[in-house]
Structure formats: structure tokens, C-alpha cells
mmCIF file of C-alpha atoms in Angstrom:
data_model
loop_
_atom_site.group_PDB
_atom_site.id
_atom_site.type_symbol
_atom_site.label_atom_id
_atom_site.label_comp_id
_atom_site.label_asym_id
_atom_site.label_seq_id
_atom_site.Cartn_x
_atom_site.Cartn_y
_atom_site.Cartn_z
ATOM 1 C CA UNK A 1 9.463 3.566 -17.614
ATOM 2 C CA UNK A 2 11.098 0.582 -19.056
ATOM 3 C CA UNK A 3 13.763 -0.069 -21.098
ATOM 4 C CA UNK A 4 12.971 -3.276 -22.492
ATOM 5 C CA UNK A 5 10.515 -5.569 -22.443
ATOM 6 C CA UNK A 6 9.647 -8.481 -20.702
ATOM 7 C CA UNK A 7 11.786 -11.336 -22.577
ATOM 8 C CA UNK A 8 10.089 -14.841 -22.123
ATOM 9 C CA UNK A 9 7.083 -16.601 -20.049
ATOM 10 C CA UNK A 10 9.534 -16.620 -16.842
ATOM 11 C CA UNK A 11 10.184 -13.122 -16.628
ATOM 12 C CA UNK A 12 6.173 -12.227 -16.657
ATOM 13 C CA UNK A 13 5.420 -15.658 -13.746
ATOM 14 C CA UNK A 14 7.872 -13.850 -11.756
ATOM 15 C CA UNK A 15 6.177 -10.840 -12.314
ATOM 16 C CA UNK A 16 2.485 -12.264 -11.582
ATOM 17 C CA UNK A 17 3.738 -13.506 -8.396
ATOM 18 C CA UNK A 18 5.001 -10.336 -7.243
ATOM 19 C CA UNK A 19 2.375 -8.712 -8.053
ATOM 20 C CA UNK A 20 -0.013 -11.145 -5.835
ATOM 21 C CA UNK A 21 2.289 -10.718 -3.384
ATOM 22 C CA UNK A 22 5.345 -8.482 -3.585
ATOM 23 C CA UNK A 23 7.217 -9.723 -0.072
ATOM 24 C CA UNK A 24 7.558 -13.061 -1.526
ATOM 25 C CA UNK A 25 10.879 -14.574 -1.031
ATOM 26 C CA UNK A 26 12.916 -15.534 -4.299
ATOM 27 C CA UNK A 27 12.821 -18.809 -2.297
ATOM 28 C CA UNK A 28 9.009 -19.253 -2.942
ATOM 29 C CA UNK A 29 8.836 -18.034 -6.170
ATOM 30 C CA UNK A 30 11.469 -20.579 -7.627
ATOM 31 C CA UNK A 31 9.909 -23.343 -5.846
ATOM 32 C CA UNK A 32 6.101 -22.293 -7.396
ATOM 33 C CA UNK A 33 7.645 -22.212 -10.592
ATOM 34 C CA UNK A 34 10.071 -25.106 -10.709
ATOM 35 C CA UNK A 35 13.475 -22.772 -11.074
ATOM 36 C CA UNK A 36 16.691 -22.172 -9.135
ATOM 37 C CA UNK A 37 16.249 -19.325 -6.598
ATOM 38 C CA UNK A 38 19.822 -17.980 -8.055
ATOM 39 C CA UNK A 39 17.585 -17.803 -11.646
ATOM 40 C CA UNK A 40 14.459 -15.821 -10.328
ATOM 41 C CA UNK A 41 16.837 -13.855 -8.370
ATOM 42 C CA UNK A 42 19.027 -12.882 -11.158
ATOM 43 C CA UNK A 43 15.560 -12.183 -13.113
ATOM 44 C CA UNK A 44 14.490 -9.973 -10.466
ATOM 45 C CA UNK A 45 17.624 -7.719 -10.409
ATOM 46 C CA UNK A 46 17.748 -7.347 -14.196
ATOM 47 C CA UNK A 47 13.870 -6.604 -13.805
ATOM 48 C CA UNK A 48 14.239 -3.753 -12.109
ATOM 49 C CA UNK A 49 17.280 -2.707 -13.356
ATOM 50 C CA UNK A 50 15.953 -2.037 -16.666
ATOM 51 C CA UNK A 51 13.012 -0.457 -14.815
ATOM 52 C CA UNK A 52 10.386 -3.025 -15.396
ATOM 53 C CA UNK A 53 9.997 -3.327 -11.873
ATOM 54 C CA UNK A 54 9.485 0.373 -10.694
ATOM 55 C CA UNK A 55 8.980 -0.168 -7.379
ATOM 56 C CA UNK A 56 6.964 -2.033 -5.000
ATOM 57 C CA UNK A 57 4.441 -0.552 -2.029
ATOM 58 C CA UNK A 58 1.990 -1.199 0.633
ATOM 59 C CA UNK A 59 -1.597 -1.413 -0.286
ATOM 60 C CA UNK A 60 -3.803 0.068 2.266
ATOM 61 C CA UNK A 61 -7.255 -1.436 2.572
ATOM 62 C CA UNK A 62 -9.822 0.944 2.696
ATOM 63 C CA UNK A 63 -13.304 0.860 4.832
ATOM 64 C CA UNK A 64 -15.913 0.111 2.519
ATOM 65 C CA UNK A 65 -18.069 3.027 4.214
ATOM 66 C CA UNK A 66 -15.538 5.734 3.407
ATOM 67 C CA UNK A 67 -14.318 4.464 -0.245
ATOM 68 C CA UNK A 68 -14.719 7.209 -2.621
ATOM 69 C CA UNK A 69 -16.364 7.055 -5.229
ATOM 70 C CA UNK A 70 -14.404 6.463 -8.980
ATOM 71 C CA UNK A 71 -15.600 6.716 -11.995
ATOM 72 C CA UNK A 72 -14.101 6.741 -16.067
ATOM 73 C CA UNK A 73 -14.559 9.530 -18.050
ATOM 74 C CA UNK A 74 -14.297 9.960 -21.429
ATOM 75 C CA UNK A 75 -13.777 13.577 -23.130
ATOM 76 C CA UNK A 76 -13.888 15.066 -26.950
ATOM 77 C CA UNK A 77 -11.902 18.227 -27.803
ATOM 78 C CA UNK A 78 -11.994 20.634 -30.033
ATOM 79 C CA UNK A 79 -8.850 20.435 -32.290
ATOM 80 C CA UNK A 80 -5.450 21.756 -31.324
ATOM 81 C CA UNK A 81 -6.515 22.053 -27.112
ATOM 82 C CA UNK A 82 -4.728 18.792 -26.309
ATOM 83 C CA UNK A 83 -2.121 20.895 -24.279
ATOM 84 C CA UNK A 84 -4.705 23.256 -22.504
ATOM 85 C CA UNK A 85 -7.102 20.881 -21.487
ATOM 86 C CA UNK A 86 -4.153 18.728 -19.760
ATOM 87 C CA UNK A 87 -3.115 21.893 -17.964
ATOM 88 C CA UNK A 88 -6.257 22.406 -16.991
ATOM 89 C CA UNK A 89 -7.196 18.607 -16.020
ATOM 90 C CA UNK A 90 -3.986 18.746 -13.591
ATOM 91 C CA UNK A 91 -5.424 21.382 -11.943
ATOM 92 C CA UNK A 92 -8.388 19.065 -10.407
ATOM 93 C CA UNK A 93 -6.894 16.936 -7.248
ATOM 94 C CA UNK A 94 -10.341 14.405 -8.487
ATOM 95 C CA UNK A 95 -8.288 13.667 -11.681
ATOM 96 C CA UNK A 96 -6.141 10.692 -11.018
ATOM 97 C CA UNK A 97 -4.984 9.784 -14.213
ATOM 98 C CA UNK A 98 -5.746 10.863 -18.023
ATOM 99 C CA UNK A 99 -4.937 9.231 -21.104
ATOM 100 C CA UNK A 100 -4.807 9.583 -24.993
ATOM 101 C CA UNK A 101 -7.087 7.534 -26.831
ATOM 102 C CA UNK A 102 -8.405 6.387 -30.291
ATOM 103 C CA UNK A 103 -11.795 6.240 -31.087
ATOM 104 C CA UNK A 104 -14.519 8.498 -31.177
ATOM 105 C CA UNK A 105 -12.975 10.446 -27.501
ATOM 106 C CA UNK A 106 -9.511 11.870 -27.383
ATOM 107 C CA UNK A 107 -9.047 11.205 -23.591
ATOM 108 C CA UNK A 108 -10.178 8.851 -21.225
ATOM 109 C CA UNK A 109 -9.628 10.390 -17.250
ATOM 110 C CA UNK A 110 -10.202 8.286 -14.287
ATOM 111 C CA UNK A 111 -11.569 10.352 -11.582
ATOM 112 C CA UNK A 112 -12.298 9.694 -7.875
ATOM 113 C CA UNK A 113 -14.001 12.312 -4.837
ATOM 114 C CA UNK A 114 -15.703 11.336 -1.490
ATOM 115 C CA UNK A 115 -19.241 11.695 -2.785
ATOM 116 C CA UNK A 116 -21.063 10.791 -6.172
ATOM 117 C CA UNK A 117 -22.259 14.973 -6.229
ATOM 118 C CA UNK A 118 -18.528 15.655 -6.337
ATOM 119 C CA UNK A 119 -17.884 13.664 -9.318
ATOM 120 C CA UNK A 120 -21.182 15.597 -10.550
ATOM 121 C CA UNK A 121 -19.889 18.946 -10.102
ATOM 122 C CA UNK A 122 -16.380 17.982 -11.417
ATOM 123 C CA UNK A 123 -18.196 16.952 -14.054
ATOM 124 C CA UNK A 124 -20.475 20.342 -14.451
ATOM 125 C CA UNK A 125 -17.234 22.022 -14.363
ATOM 126 C CA UNK A 126 -14.907 20.169 -16.882
ATOM 127 C CA UNK A 127 -17.603 20.158 -19.591
ATOM 128 C CA UNK A 128 -18.099 24.054 -19.260
ATOM 129 C CA UNK A 129 -14.650 23.925 -20.544
ATOM 130 C CA UNK A 130 -14.492 25.625 -23.996
ATOM 131 C CA UNK A 131 -13.021 23.188 -25.831
ATOM 132 C CA UNK A 132 -14.914 20.023 -24.556
ATOM 133 C CA UNK A 133 -16.964 19.006 -27.052
ATOM 134 C CA UNK A 134 -18.543 15.597 -25.438
ATOM 135 C CA UNK A 135 -18.296 14.550 -22.155
ATOM 136 C CA UNK A 136 -19.431 10.612 -20.872
ATOM 137 C CA UNK A 137 -18.578 8.834 -17.983
ATOM 138 C CA UNK A 138 -19.477 5.929 -15.871
ATOM 139 C CA UNK A 139 -19.050 5.647 -12.181
ATOM 140 C CA UNK A 140 -17.618 2.375 -11.034
ATOM 141 C CA UNK A 141 -19.268 0.100 -9.152
ATOM 142 C CA UNK A 142 -16.685 -2.739 -8.305
ATOM 143 C CA UNK A 143 -13.525 -3.650 -9.124
ATOM 144 C CA UNK A 144 -13.454 -7.323 -9.883
ATOM 145 C CA UNK A 145 -9.390 -7.977 -10.055
ATOM 146 C CA UNK A 146 -6.816 -5.308 -10.269
ATOM 147 C CA UNK A 147 -3.340 -6.562 -11.825
ATOM 148 C CA UNK A 148 -2.324 -3.041 -11.356
ATOM 149 C CA UNK A 149 -0.906 -3.210 -8.002
ATOM 150 C CA UNK A 150 -2.785 0.288 -7.421
ATOM 151 C CA UNK A 151 -5.628 0.876 -4.709
ATOM 152 C CA UNK A 152 -8.868 0.216 -6.705
ATOM 153 C CA UNK A 153 -9.786 3.414 -7.536
ATOM 154 C CA UNK A 154 -6.190 4.381 -9.057
ATOM 155 C CA UNK A 155 -5.156 3.425 -12.538
ATOM 156 C CA UNK A 156 -1.241 2.694 -13.509
ATOM 157 C CA UNK A 157 0.156 0.739 -16.378
ATOM 158 C CA UNK A 158 -0.567 -2.717 -15.987
ATOM 159 C CA UNK A 159 1.249 -5.799 -15.650
ATOM 160 C CA UNK A 160 4.761 -3.992 -15.807
ATOM 161 C CA UNK A 161 4.692 -3.024 -12.620
ATOM 162 C CA UNK A 162 5.152 -5.546 -9.520
ATOM 163 C CA UNK A 163 3.344 -3.871 -6.320
ATOM 164 C CA UNK A 164 1.869 -6.101 -3.307
ATOM 165 C CA UNK A 165 1.255 -5.858 0.512
#
């Protein structure tokens, strides 16, 4: 996790360019932002050192005919069962992320499976857990854009990771 926040708009602009393509040269970014190459280099080095930029990765394009189905799942729990449900959800490889949220639900999960029927079976299993009081799901039809730098079916922290192909 990062130890400090982005300091200014220049940090944000550098992160934006790296998220678009992490292979961009510091010279190219500097030219686009109208600053010295050394400034960009020093900023990127600081952002990496402080943990704002956690790493760089290649994103492999999936064949749309074999792309897995993703869904967003909201869960309402009985009181005092949060640690138990987290432990149980971690056992399902289809659950890609899980976040505690505010509002009428307690958890928000992103799930992924090869087929829609697999998502249905997973939701049935999860809804059978004794401490789940309500479940709501939304199947992802299409991703319109993705600033997380992950594959379209994964969710990571927004804009603080610089990744690209």
C-alpha cells in the first residue's frame, strides 16, 4: 500500500500516462507534459519508492469468444459474521475481490467464471451460507473503460497503480 498521496497534478498526469501505456519513455511523457525528462524520472522514482506505483504488468488480450463472465455481487450479513464470510469467500476461486461497503449491503464482490451457469451455481452456494441475509447480483455486459490497469474482469485499487501493456 502507498505511504503518501499524490502530491500534485503533475503526479496525476504521469500516473495517467503510465496507466495508458506503462512502456512510455520518460522523454515521451516529459514532452507530452511540457516538463524536463529528469522531472518525470524523479517523480516516477519517488512514486515507486513511496509505493504509489506498485509495479508494471502486461495485460493479455483475451479471445472474446472465451472471455469469462463477470458479475458484481452485493451481500448483506447477519451481525458479527464478517470474518467468517471473508474466510468462506476466499475459498471460492471465482471470487476475485471483496470489499466492505457502506449502505444497505455489507460486502461488494467481483466474481468471474467461464459460464453464466457457473455464476448462478456460485450465487446459490453463497446464498445458502447461514449468515447471508440478502444477495444481489449484476452481470457485467461490457466494460466501457478501465483505469485500474487490470484485465476487464478484475478489480484493483483505482488510479494508484500504473500498469500497461
